[in-house]
Amino acid sequence: MRGAVIYAPGDVRLEQRPNPTIVHPTDAVIRTVATCVCGSDLWDYRGINPVTEPTPIGHEYVGVVEEVGDQVETIQPGQFVIGSFFASDNTCPNCRNGYPSSCVHREFVGGCQAEYVRVPLADGTLVATPDQPAPELVPSLLALSDVMGTGWYAAAAAEVKPGSTVAVVGDGAVGLCAVIAARELGAQRIIAMSRHEPRQKLALEFGATDIVTERGDDGVARIKDMTDGIGADAVLECVGTGESMLQALRSTRPGGNVGFVGVPHGADIPAEELFYSHVGLRGGPAPVRANLPDLIERTFDGRIQPGKVFDLTLPLDQVGDAYRAMDERRAVKVLLRP
Amino acid sequence: MRGAVIYAPGDVRLEQRPNPTIVHPTDAVIRTVATCVCGSDLWDYRGINPVTEPTPIGHEYVGVVEEVGDQVETIQPGQFVIGSFFASDNTCPNCRNGYPSSCVHREFVGGCQAEYVRVPLADGTLVATPDQPAPELVPSLLALSDVMGTGWYAAAAAEVKPGSTVAVVGDGAVGLCAVIAARELGAQRIIAMSRHEPRQKLALEFGATDIVTERGDDGVARIKDMTDGIGADAVLECVGTGESMLQALRSTRPGGNVGFVGVPHGADIPAEELFYSHVGLRGGPAPVRANLPDLIERTFDGRIQPGKVFDLTLPLDQVGDAYRAMDERRAVKVLLRP
């Protein structure tokens, strides 16, 4: 089969790779219907995470089940399925507590920018759609495999409630999906922090009520101006740098919450400042699996359309172009069709 | 009047100081009935916080109102009152949100190891008891002015609920009061981490169900052993060092919470570790004022007896001995009588 492999920063190639097979009796193999490039793939592509050897890349996928192992009970060949980038058993204490991305048996599902993917713990990991989806739903369902689930978790971790004032730091696909999540959770005011006009437009379409173009201290000052001087109830940190974390912390009111979903690539969190801020903080790799049933329903109902974050679609053959387009910020997020 | 002044690490003296007077029309002056030495006073006494000039010290007090300013409406001379170490107006947005210790007009109430104290924003800051308390209630009411309110906030910030498994890091007065709070909030299991026998006994008396004597990595391993390998639902960090914070974070299950109330005096919080832990974190100077009415009621009802943390009572004249006893861990907490 064909699959993308990263060799070095800036060097992603489509290659012939062996077809995945059932390794454990709880595995499934799926034929990928759509996959995509994630902001976190860019950490490797930009050399911020080291690339020590050629590595199959990509962790977002929707597809049709091709084959299942002997112990798979609920997932069946022919089903259209969505899964998270972390396989999970859906039965361990952490899964039962709502954190499948901390499953005691979790396993990263990598190499998904490919024609086929092996998914471990298929019964726990994959969720089948109620019907075969119409083609126009596929991008939104693909978004559920990471960015929409991650945006949702940012809002949930920041305890967005009906009536909340929310600020979203980051206008990538996750930040934009976080706007959708804040709207669905009933936020009254949603301030998207973005200086890119096409992303601002999409944020407004997704439910943002205000746009703030300033960043850093100026951005914090604008949020304070807009919130009686005290800060937002909930701030969704969807970037992952030390600067974006400080911007988020300082934009939150005492007693408010920051949900942080960008993988931290920056300074540690200043303990004393966090202490005096009275801000609550929760982050992590989103427990995507936990929210899939709900988000699939919202997608089939047409209440959310996170697939709009894909502003470029390319054949899998052009995976190198997909990375370049996102690296150069010419695209918010690129969908790849095998 | 007589009042304690810190001159340098290890050097606290009782001196003649001018009697406090009404400075602002919203002030009250109270005659101190009891005051005490706080674990956080030891940061100065031990030279960990710099002492740059002779400074009146102490921030815990109960007393009888002596005089009020022209604009004070509810607090009256003769009332027995308790207040927090932060004066607050009780009307600003942060106060209304439950965080009077982030009041936009907050002011530190210092120099309380003295015969009289000036309390700013008296109507917002002070809470009068329903009656003049019996003498045996005074230690518990004094504990409400800081350590009991702080232990309560640790438990609330860590979202202790009925049925929770809770671990308490720190066996000082705050950690011991946090055990009381966890019990009152309905925790099913309360693990006190302590290696000092008298403190273990008091923890058990306050409601702890288990004692863990190990610290650091060994302490974390013990908590994991006791909790299906995943960690406690809520961990109350009542120390304030980098080590105690890591111990707390690593003892908490994914999706659980750390409430941290020891003023951080250590390394910053590792952002990546916090991210992958899925642990929620909230701390800060406790919003003592917000819980005073509830905690006064629990004290008058006899449901809580936080005054038991005072295992030594000295006349204010012996304030230097009080600091020495706490510094050398000969006393958990020393009550001073002017």
XYZ file of C-alpha atoms in Angstrom, chain B residues 22-309:
288
model
C -9.050 54.251 61.987
C -7.253 55.402 58.807
C -10.072 54.995 56.281
C -13.766 55.363 57.142
C -14.285 51.709 56.157
C -11.758 50.438 58.746
C -12.334 48.721 62.050
C -9.903 48.338 64.926
C -10.207 45.127 66.896
C -8.785 44.060 70.232
C -7.135 40.720 69.615
C -8.476 37.837 71.717
C -6.160 35.270 70.138
C -3.592 35.147 67.368
C -1.080 32.558 66.243
C 1.966 31.652 64.159
C 1.452 30.362 60.620
C 3.572 27.946 58.613
C 3.940 30.745 56.083
C 5.446 33.017 58.788
C 8.245 30.433 58.920
C 9.208 31.236 55.318
C 10.348 34.608 56.670
C 11.674 33.235 59.941
C 13.826 30.731 58.067
C 15.165 33.323 55.655
C 13.532 31.726 52.600
C 11.587 34.939 52.013
C 13.859 37.971 52.398
C 13.329 40.253 55.395
C 14.554 43.647 54.230
C 13.447 45.777 57.173
C 11.837 45.314 60.601
C 8.250 44.315 59.826
C 5.230 43.695 62.071
C 4.244 40.063 61.544
C 1.246 37.715 61.862
C -1.959 37.535 59.829
C -4.369 35.394 61.869
C -6.715 36.917 64.386
C -9.982 36.791 66.244
C -11.066 39.596 68.483
C -13.613 42.066 69.705
C -14.427 45.171 67.685
C -13.128 48.243 69.482
C -13.926 51.018 67.037
C -15.281 51.379 63.494
C -14.999 54.070 60.842
C -17.865 56.335 59.755
C -18.753 54.258 56.705
C -18.855 50.893 58.448
C -22.480 49.752 58.470
C -22.798 46.176 59.659
C -19.852 45.579 61.952
C -20.292 47.086 65.413
C -18.141 47.654 68.477
C -18.412 44.767 70.942
C -18.921 42.057 68.328
C -16.637 39.017 68.334
C -15.273 38.813 64.805
C -13.130 36.689 62.520
C -11.533 37.845 59.312
C -9.170 36.667 56.633
C -5.571 37.694 56.065
C -6.814 39.468 52.940
C -9.277 42.296 53.469
C -11.948 42.259 50.763
C -14.961 44.385 49.866
C -17.249 41.348 49.357
C -18.978 43.131 46.465
C -16.554 43.190 43.499
C -16.862 40.674 40.656
C -14.111 38.464 42.074
C -15.741 38.420 45.508
C -19.113 37.627 43.912
C -17.441 34.798 42.022
C -16.291 33.324 45.337
C -12.713 34.604 45.331
C -12.460 37.391 47.947
C -8.729 36.676 48.190
C -8.580 38.098 44.654
C -10.823 41.056 45.582
C -10.023 43.998 43.325
C -9.593 46.049 46.519
C -7.806 43.380 48.520
C -5.296 44.440 51.122
C -3.070 42.230 53.255
C -3.876 42.364 56.968
C -0.461 42.165 58.589
C 1.021 42.713 62.024
C -1.665 40.633 63.739
C 0.562 39.100 66.430
C -0.337 42.162 68.495
C -2.859 43.461 70.983
C -4.806 45.449 68.406
C -5.269 45.166 64.656
C -6.605 47.589 62.064
C -8.819 45.717 59.582
C -9.588 47.520 56.302
C -12.949 47.135 54.520
C -14.465 45.946 57.774
C -17.957 45.245 56.433
C -16.606 43.039 53.686
C -13.818 41.418 55.629
C -15.115 40.617 59.083
C -17.770 38.110 60.055
C -19.299 38.340 63.540
C -20.145 35.188 65.461
C -23.823 34.687 66.376
C -23.000 35.049 70.099
C -19.950 35.717 72.190
C -18.215 32.355 71.932
C -17.422 30.155 74.916
C -13.673 30.275 75.673
C -13.191 26.697 74.476
C -14.429 27.659 71.006
C -11.858 30.421 70.559
C -9.027 28.223 69.215
C -11.291 26.698 66.572
C -12.616 30.126 65.561
C -9.052 31.399 65.319
C -8.228 28.451 63.031
C -10.981 29.657 60.684
C -9.064 32.875 60.019
C -6.533 30.937 57.954
C -5.628 27.264 58.328
C -9.134 25.779 58.389
C -10.273 28.022 55.544
C -7.143 27.097 53.640
C -7.596 23.374 54.195
C -11.206 23.770 53.097
C -10.154 25.510 49.914
C -7.591 22.782 49.175
C -10.397 20.235 49.297
C -12.806 22.410 47.328
C -10.206 23.267 44.676
C -9.461 19.554 44.314
C -13.219 18.960 43.919
C -13.568 16.505 46.791
C -17.024 14.921 46.545
C -19.002 12.307 48.442
C -17.196 9.020 47.863
C -13.870 10.560 46.782
C -10.518 9.003 47.556
C -8.353 11.834 48.844
C -4.648 12.084 49.645
C -3.283 14.939 51.747
C 0.349 15.973 51.240
C 1.612 17.835 54.298
C 0.867 17.229 57.970
C 1.105 20.806 59.197
C -1.937 22.619 60.529
C -3.273 23.235 57.012
C -2.874 19.602 55.963
C -4.621 18.477 59.148
C -7.469 20.941 58.534
C -7.651 19.660 54.943
C -8.409 16.231 56.409
C -11.356 17.763 58.300
C -12.545 19.418 55.090
C -12.310 16.208 53.076
C -14.338 14.409 55.721
C -16.988 17.157 55.814
C -17.233 17.049 52.011
C -17.982 13.334 52.162
C -14.725 11.703 51.106
C -14.821 7.940 51.525
C -11.111 7.428 51.933
C -8.689 10.022 53.281
C -5.001 9.175 53.125
C -2.847 11.426 55.304
C 0.828 11.470 54.344
C 2.756 11.956 57.577
C 5.719 10.479 59.360
C 5.182 12.231 62.712
C 3.245 10.186 65.215
C 1.384 12.987 67.036
C 0.299 14.433 63.707
C -0.783 10.992 62.466
C -2.935 10.640 65.574
C -4.571 14.001 65.022
C -5.139 13.197 61.343
C -6.926 9.986 62.327
C -8.968 11.883 64.895
C -9.925 14.403 62.184
C -11.140 11.661 59.843
C -8.160 10.195 58.011
C -8.729 6.534 57.138
C -5.126 5.698 56.211
C -1.651 6.949 57.010
C 1.206 6.813 54.501
C 4.668 7.507 55.883
C 6.592 7.323 52.601
C 7.438 10.452 50.656
C 8.456 11.350 47.118
C 8.482 8.484 44.588
C 7.896 5.935 47.361
C 4.901 7.902 48.593
C 3.506 8.075 45.062
C 3.963 4.316 44.665
C 2.076 3.674 47.918
C -0.852 5.849 46.824
C -0.960 4.046 43.466
C -0.916 0.684 45.269
C -3.900 1.772 47.329
C -5.920 3.038 44.357
C -6.063 0.311 41.687
C -2.795 1.612 40.293
C -4.312 4.841 38.990
C -4.022 7.379 41.816
C -6.342 9.328 44.088
C -9.316 11.328 42.860
C -8.178 14.405 44.749
C -4.827 15.343 46.222
C -4.474 18.285 48.596
C -1.003 19.862 48.389
C -0.446 21.693 51.678
C 3.325 22.250 51.689
C 4.505 24.450 48.828
C 7.800 22.954 47.696
C 8.627 21.720 44.208
C 8.940 18.179 45.593
C 5.560 18.239 47.316
C 3.907 19.533 44.135
C 5.384 16.704 42.059
C 4.390 14.202 44.722
C 0.840 15.540 44.586
C 0.614 15.582 40.774
C 1.952 12.056 40.465
C -0.400 10.713 43.158
C -3.511 11.898 41.294
C -5.418 9.795 38.793
C -5.996 11.017 35.242
C -8.995 13.309 35.394
C -8.463 13.899 39.108
C -7.518 17.178 40.733
C -4.795 18.731 42.840
C -5.741 21.607 45.130
C -2.560 23.436 46.125
C -2.467 25.871 48.977
C 1.146 25.948 50.103
C 2.689 29.134 48.711
C 4.990 27.784 45.974
C 8.638 28.006 46.942
C 10.159 25.666 44.439
C 10.532 24.691 40.834
C 7.929 25.655 38.272
C 5.329 23.142 37.208
C 6.515 20.904 34.357
C 4.080 21.742 31.561
C 4.517 18.570 29.549
C 4.147 16.305 32.577
C 1.028 18.188 33.678
C -0.352 17.847 30.138
C 0.038 14.088 29.910
C -1.169 13.581 33.488
C -4.704 14.818 32.704
C -4.673 16.246 36.225
C -6.553 19.439 36.999
C -4.779 21.983 39.137
C -6.093 24.924 41.125
C -4.523 26.752 43.991
C -3.959 30.107 45.540
C -4.423 32.053 48.717
C -7.617 30.590 50.128
C -10.824 32.596 49.718
C -11.218 32.345 53.477
C -13.889 35.028 53.729
C -16.242 33.160 51.407
C -16.441 30.132 53.694
C -16.447 31.884 57.071
C -20.229 31.837 57.646
C -20.420 28.124 56.863
C -17.351 27.232 58.931
C -18.465 29.359 61.897
C -21.728 27.427 61.852
C -19.937 24.077 61.716
C -17.742 25.200 64.623
C -20.629 26.393 66.808
C -22.463 23.134 66.007
C -19.419 21.191 67.210
C -19.123 19.363 63.873
C -15.544 20.547 63.384
C -12.860 21.237 65.961
C -9.950 22.651 63.995
C -8.664 24.322 67.170
C -7.084 20.991 68.046
C -4.212 21.873 65.721
